[in-house]
Short mmCIF file of C-alpha atoms in Angstrom, two decimals:
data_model
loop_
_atom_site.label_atom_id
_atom_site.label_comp_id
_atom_site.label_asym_id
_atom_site.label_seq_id
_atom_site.Cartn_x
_atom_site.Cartn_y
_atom_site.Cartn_z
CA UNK A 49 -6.96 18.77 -6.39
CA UNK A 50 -4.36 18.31 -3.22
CA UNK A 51 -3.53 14.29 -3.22
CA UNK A 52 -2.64 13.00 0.39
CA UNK A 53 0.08 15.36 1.95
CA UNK A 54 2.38 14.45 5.29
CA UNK A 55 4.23 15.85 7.54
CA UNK A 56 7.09 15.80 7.84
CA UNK A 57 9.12 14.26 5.24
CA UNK A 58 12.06 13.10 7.05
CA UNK A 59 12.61 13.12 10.97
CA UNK A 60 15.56 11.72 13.03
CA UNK A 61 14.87 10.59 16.47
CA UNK A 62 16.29 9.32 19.69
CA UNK A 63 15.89 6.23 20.80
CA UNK A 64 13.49 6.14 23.25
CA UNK A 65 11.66 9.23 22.50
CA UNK A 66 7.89 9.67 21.01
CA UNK A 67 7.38 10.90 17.15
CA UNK A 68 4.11 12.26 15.72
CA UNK A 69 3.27 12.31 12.21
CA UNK A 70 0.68 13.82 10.30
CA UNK A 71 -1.27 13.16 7.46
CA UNK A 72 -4.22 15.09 5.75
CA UNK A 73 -6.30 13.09 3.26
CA UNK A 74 -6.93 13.44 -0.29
CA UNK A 75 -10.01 16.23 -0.44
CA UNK A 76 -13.16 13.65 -0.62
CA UNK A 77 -11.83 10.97 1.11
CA UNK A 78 -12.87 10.11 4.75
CA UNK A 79 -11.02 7.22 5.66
CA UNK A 80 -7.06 6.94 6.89
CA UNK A 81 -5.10 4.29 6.50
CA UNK A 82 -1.84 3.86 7.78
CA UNK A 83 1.55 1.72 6.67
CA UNK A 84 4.95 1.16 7.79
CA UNK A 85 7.52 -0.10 5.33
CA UNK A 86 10.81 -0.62 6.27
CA UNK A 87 13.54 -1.00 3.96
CA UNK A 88 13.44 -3.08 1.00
CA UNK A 89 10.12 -4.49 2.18
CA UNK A 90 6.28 -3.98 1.48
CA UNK A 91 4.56 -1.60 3.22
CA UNK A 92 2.57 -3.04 6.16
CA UNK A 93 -0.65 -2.19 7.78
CA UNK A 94 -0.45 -0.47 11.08
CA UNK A 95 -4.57 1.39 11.72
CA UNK A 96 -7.19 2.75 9.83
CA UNK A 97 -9.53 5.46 10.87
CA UNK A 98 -13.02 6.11 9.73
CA UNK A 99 -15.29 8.45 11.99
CA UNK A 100 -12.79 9.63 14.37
CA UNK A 101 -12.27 5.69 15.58
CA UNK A 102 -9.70 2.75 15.14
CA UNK A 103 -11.57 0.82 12.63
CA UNK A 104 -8.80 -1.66 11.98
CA UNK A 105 -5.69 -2.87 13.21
CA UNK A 106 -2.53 -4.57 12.27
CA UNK A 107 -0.20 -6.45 14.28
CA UNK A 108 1.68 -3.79 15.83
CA UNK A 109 2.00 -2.66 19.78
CA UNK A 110 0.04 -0.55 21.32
CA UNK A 111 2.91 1.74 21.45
CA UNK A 112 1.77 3.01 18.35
CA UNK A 113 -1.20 4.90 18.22
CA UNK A 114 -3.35 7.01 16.25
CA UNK A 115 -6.64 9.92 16.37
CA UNK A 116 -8.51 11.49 13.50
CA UNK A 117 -9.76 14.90 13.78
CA UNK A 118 -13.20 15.69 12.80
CA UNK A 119 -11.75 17.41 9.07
CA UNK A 120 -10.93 13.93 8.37
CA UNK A 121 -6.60 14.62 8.65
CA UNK A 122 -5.02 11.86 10.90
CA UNK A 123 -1.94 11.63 13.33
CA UNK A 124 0.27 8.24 13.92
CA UNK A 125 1.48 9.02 17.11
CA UNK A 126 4.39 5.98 18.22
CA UNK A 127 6.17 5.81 21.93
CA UNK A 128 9.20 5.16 23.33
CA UNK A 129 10.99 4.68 19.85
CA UNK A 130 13.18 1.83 19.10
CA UNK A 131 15.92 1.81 16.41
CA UNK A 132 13.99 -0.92 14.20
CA UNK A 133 10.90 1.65 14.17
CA UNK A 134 13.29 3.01 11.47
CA UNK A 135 11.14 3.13 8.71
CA UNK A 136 8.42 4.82 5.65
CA UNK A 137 5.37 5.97 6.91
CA UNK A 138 3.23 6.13 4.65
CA UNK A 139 -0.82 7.47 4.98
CA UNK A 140 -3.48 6.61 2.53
CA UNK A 141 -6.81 8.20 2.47
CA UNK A 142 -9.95 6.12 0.53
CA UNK A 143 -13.55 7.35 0.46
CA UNK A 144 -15.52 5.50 3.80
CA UNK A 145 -18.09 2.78 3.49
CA UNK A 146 -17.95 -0.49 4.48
CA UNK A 147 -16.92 -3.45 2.18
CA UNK A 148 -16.49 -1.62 -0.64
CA UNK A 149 -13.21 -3.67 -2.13
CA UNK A 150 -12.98 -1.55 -5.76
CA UNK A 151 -11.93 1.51 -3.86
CA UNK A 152 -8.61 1.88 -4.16
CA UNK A 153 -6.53 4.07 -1.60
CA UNK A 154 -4.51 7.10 -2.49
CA UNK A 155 -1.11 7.36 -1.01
CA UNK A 156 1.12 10.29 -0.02
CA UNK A 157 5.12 10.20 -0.18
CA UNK A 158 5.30 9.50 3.18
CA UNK A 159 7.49 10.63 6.19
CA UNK A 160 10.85 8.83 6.63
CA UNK A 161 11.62 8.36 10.35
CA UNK A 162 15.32 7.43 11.27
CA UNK A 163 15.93 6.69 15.07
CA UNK A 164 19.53 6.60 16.50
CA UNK B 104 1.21 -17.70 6.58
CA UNK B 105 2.09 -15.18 3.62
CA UNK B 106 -0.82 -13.95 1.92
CA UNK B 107 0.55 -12.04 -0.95
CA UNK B 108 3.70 -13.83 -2.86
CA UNK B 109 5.58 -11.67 -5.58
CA UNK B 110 8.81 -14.40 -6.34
CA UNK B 111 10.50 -11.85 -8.31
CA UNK B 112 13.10 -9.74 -6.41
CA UNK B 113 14.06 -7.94 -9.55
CA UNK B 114 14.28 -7.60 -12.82
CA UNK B 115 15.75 -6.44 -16.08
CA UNK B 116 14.49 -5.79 -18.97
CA UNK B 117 14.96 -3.69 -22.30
CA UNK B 118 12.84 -0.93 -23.24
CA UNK B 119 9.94 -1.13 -25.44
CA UNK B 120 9.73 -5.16 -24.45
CA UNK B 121 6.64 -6.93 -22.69
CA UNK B 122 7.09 -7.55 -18.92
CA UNK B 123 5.24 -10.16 -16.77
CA UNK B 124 5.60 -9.44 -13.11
CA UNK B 125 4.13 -12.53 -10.92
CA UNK B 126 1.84 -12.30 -7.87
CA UNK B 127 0.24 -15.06 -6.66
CA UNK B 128 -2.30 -14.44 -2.89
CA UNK B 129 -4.18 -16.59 -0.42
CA UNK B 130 -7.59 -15.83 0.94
CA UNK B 131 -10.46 -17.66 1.88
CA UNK B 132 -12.83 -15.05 1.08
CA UNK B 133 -14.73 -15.44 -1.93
CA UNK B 134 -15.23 -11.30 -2.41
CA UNK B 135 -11.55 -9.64 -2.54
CA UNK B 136 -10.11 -7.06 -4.14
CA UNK B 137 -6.32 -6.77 -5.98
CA UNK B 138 -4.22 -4.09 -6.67
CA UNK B 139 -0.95 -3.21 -8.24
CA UNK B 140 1.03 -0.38 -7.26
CA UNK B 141 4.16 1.36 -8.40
CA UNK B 142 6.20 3.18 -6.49
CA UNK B 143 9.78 4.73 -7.47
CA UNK B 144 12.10 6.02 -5.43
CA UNK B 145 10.07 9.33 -4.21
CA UNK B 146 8.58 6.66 -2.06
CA UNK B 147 4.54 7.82 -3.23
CA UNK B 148 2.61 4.81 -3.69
CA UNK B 149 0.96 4.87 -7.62
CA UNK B 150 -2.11 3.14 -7.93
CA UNK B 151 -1.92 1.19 -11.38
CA UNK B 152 -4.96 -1.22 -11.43
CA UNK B 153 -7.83 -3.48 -9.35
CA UNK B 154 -9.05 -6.72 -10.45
CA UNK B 155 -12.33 -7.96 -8.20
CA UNK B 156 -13.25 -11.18 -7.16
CA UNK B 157 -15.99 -11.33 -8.84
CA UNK B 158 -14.69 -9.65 -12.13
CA UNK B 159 -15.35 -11.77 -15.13
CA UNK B 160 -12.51 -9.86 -17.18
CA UNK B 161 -9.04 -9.50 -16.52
CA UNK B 162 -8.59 -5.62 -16.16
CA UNK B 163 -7.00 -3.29 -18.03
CA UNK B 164 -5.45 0.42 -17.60
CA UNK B 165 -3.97 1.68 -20.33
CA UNK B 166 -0.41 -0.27 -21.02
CA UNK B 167 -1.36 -2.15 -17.49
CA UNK B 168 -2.99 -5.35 -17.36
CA UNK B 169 -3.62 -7.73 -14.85
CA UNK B 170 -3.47 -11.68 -15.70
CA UNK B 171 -5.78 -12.77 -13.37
CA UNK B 172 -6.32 -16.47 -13.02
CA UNK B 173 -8.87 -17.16 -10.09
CA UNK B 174 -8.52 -20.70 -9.77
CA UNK B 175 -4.64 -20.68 -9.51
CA UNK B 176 -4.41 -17.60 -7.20
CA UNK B 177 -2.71 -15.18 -9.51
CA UNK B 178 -3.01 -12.18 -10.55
CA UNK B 179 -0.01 -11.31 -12.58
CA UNK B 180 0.48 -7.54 -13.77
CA UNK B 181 1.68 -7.24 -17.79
CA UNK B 182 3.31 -3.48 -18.72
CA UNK B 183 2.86 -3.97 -22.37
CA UNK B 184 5.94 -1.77 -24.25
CA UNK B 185 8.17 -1.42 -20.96
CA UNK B 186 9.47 2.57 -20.96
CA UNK B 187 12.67 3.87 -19.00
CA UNK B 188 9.98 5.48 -16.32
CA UNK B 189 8.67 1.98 -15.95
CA UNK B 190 12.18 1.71 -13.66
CA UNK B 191 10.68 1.40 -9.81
CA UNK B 192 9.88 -0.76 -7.01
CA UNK B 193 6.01 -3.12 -7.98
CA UNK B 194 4.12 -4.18 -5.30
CA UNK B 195 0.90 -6.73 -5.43
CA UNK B 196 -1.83 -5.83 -2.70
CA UNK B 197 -4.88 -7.56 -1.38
CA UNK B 198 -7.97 -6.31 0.37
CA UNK B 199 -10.07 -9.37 1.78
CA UNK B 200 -12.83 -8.84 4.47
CA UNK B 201 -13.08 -11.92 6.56
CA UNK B 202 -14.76 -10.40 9.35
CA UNK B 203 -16.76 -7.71 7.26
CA UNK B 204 -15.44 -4.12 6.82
CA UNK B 205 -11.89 -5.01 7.27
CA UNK B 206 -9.93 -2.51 5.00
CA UNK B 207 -6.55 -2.95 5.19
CA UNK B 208 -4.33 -3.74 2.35
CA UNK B 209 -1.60 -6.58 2.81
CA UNK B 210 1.09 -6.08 0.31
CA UNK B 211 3.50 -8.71 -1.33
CA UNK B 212 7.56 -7.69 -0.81
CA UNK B 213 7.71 -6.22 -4.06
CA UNK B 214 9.80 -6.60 -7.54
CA UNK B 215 12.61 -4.12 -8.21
CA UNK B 216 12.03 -3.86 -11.90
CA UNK B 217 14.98 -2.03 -13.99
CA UNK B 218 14.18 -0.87 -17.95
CA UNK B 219 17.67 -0.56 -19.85
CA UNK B 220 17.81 1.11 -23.27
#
């Protein structure tokens, strides 16, 4: 059974320039969740999707943005990159329903975007 | 303010001994939900174990256990005979809903925990 898998794994970027990632969740699961951890901190919560719509989001500018297709896979989609968007993307997938807090998420290895 | 603490930036500690890593959170919901999470340097985010608001016993997984003491705020995770795969990065979560259906985990900065032999 395929755990969460993204795409790609490592990408460098220009400053300036917009980055798409891609995540398809863990077969079962219906909800996308995703994190940005820089270096040497915890990840932190950017979006989560649940029926194609933002259900949640963090503190982060609306230069990041997201969509989730109807087979339940995900894209984080961020603009006009800046060199401290530097950073571990990571996706989680968790099965859908609201306030159920024993679910835990399932995470993939995450894409590691560098911008120069 | 910080909602997740973990005061322990790293730590060492021989194989086959006991180790206590600390978490302590801040909510002001009475339902949450806490996790632990390993994750070495592949990056992949390891789900270890939950402990519920509401649980009445401290949870266990295996050589996992979480220390959780409600009315203090912890929720301390115990790796009970510490291996040399133990070696990675531990991060504390929390999943609150204060506004109802609010899903998103809010992690503590993590403890770089090293196993020698």
């Amino acid at each position: 059974d395929a755990g969460v898998t993204q795409s790609p794994t490592h990408l460098i970027k220009t400053r300036g320039q917009q980055v798409t990632l891609r995540c398809s969740p863990k077969s079962g699961h219906d909800t996308v969740s995703w994190y940005q951890q820089a270096l040497g901190q915890g990840p932190q919560f950017i979006f989560q999707y649940y029926e194609e719509e933002e259900r949640q989001r963090g503190n982060f500018p609306d230069r990041f943005s997201g969509h989730q297709f109807p087979n339940y896979s995900s894209e984080l989609n961020v603009n006009a990159l800046l060199l401290g968007d530097s950073a571990l993307y990571l996706c989680a997938s968790s099965p859908g329903g609201v306030g159920i807090l024993h679910y835990g998420y399932t995470f993939g290895s995450g894409t590691r975007l560098t911008v120069v | 303010a910080q909602k997740i603490t973990q005061t322990q930036p790293g730590m060492f500690v021989q194989e086959k001994e006991a180790v206590t890593l600390d978490c302590t959170y801040d909510t002001s919901d009475p339902s949450y939900g806490l996790f632990w999470y390993k994750q070495p340097s592949s990056g992949e985010m390891i789900f270890l174990i939950y402990q519920g608001s509401y649980d009445q016993q401290n949870a266990t997984e295996g050589r996992y256990s979480l220390n959780f003491q409600k009315a203090r705020k912890s929720a301390n995770l115990v790796i009970s005979a510490s291996q040399l795969g133990d070696s990675a990065m531990y991060f504390c979560a929390m999943r609150d809903s204060p506004g109802g259906g609010a899903d998103g985990l809010t992690f503590g900065k993590g403890t770089h925990l090293i196993i020698q032999p």
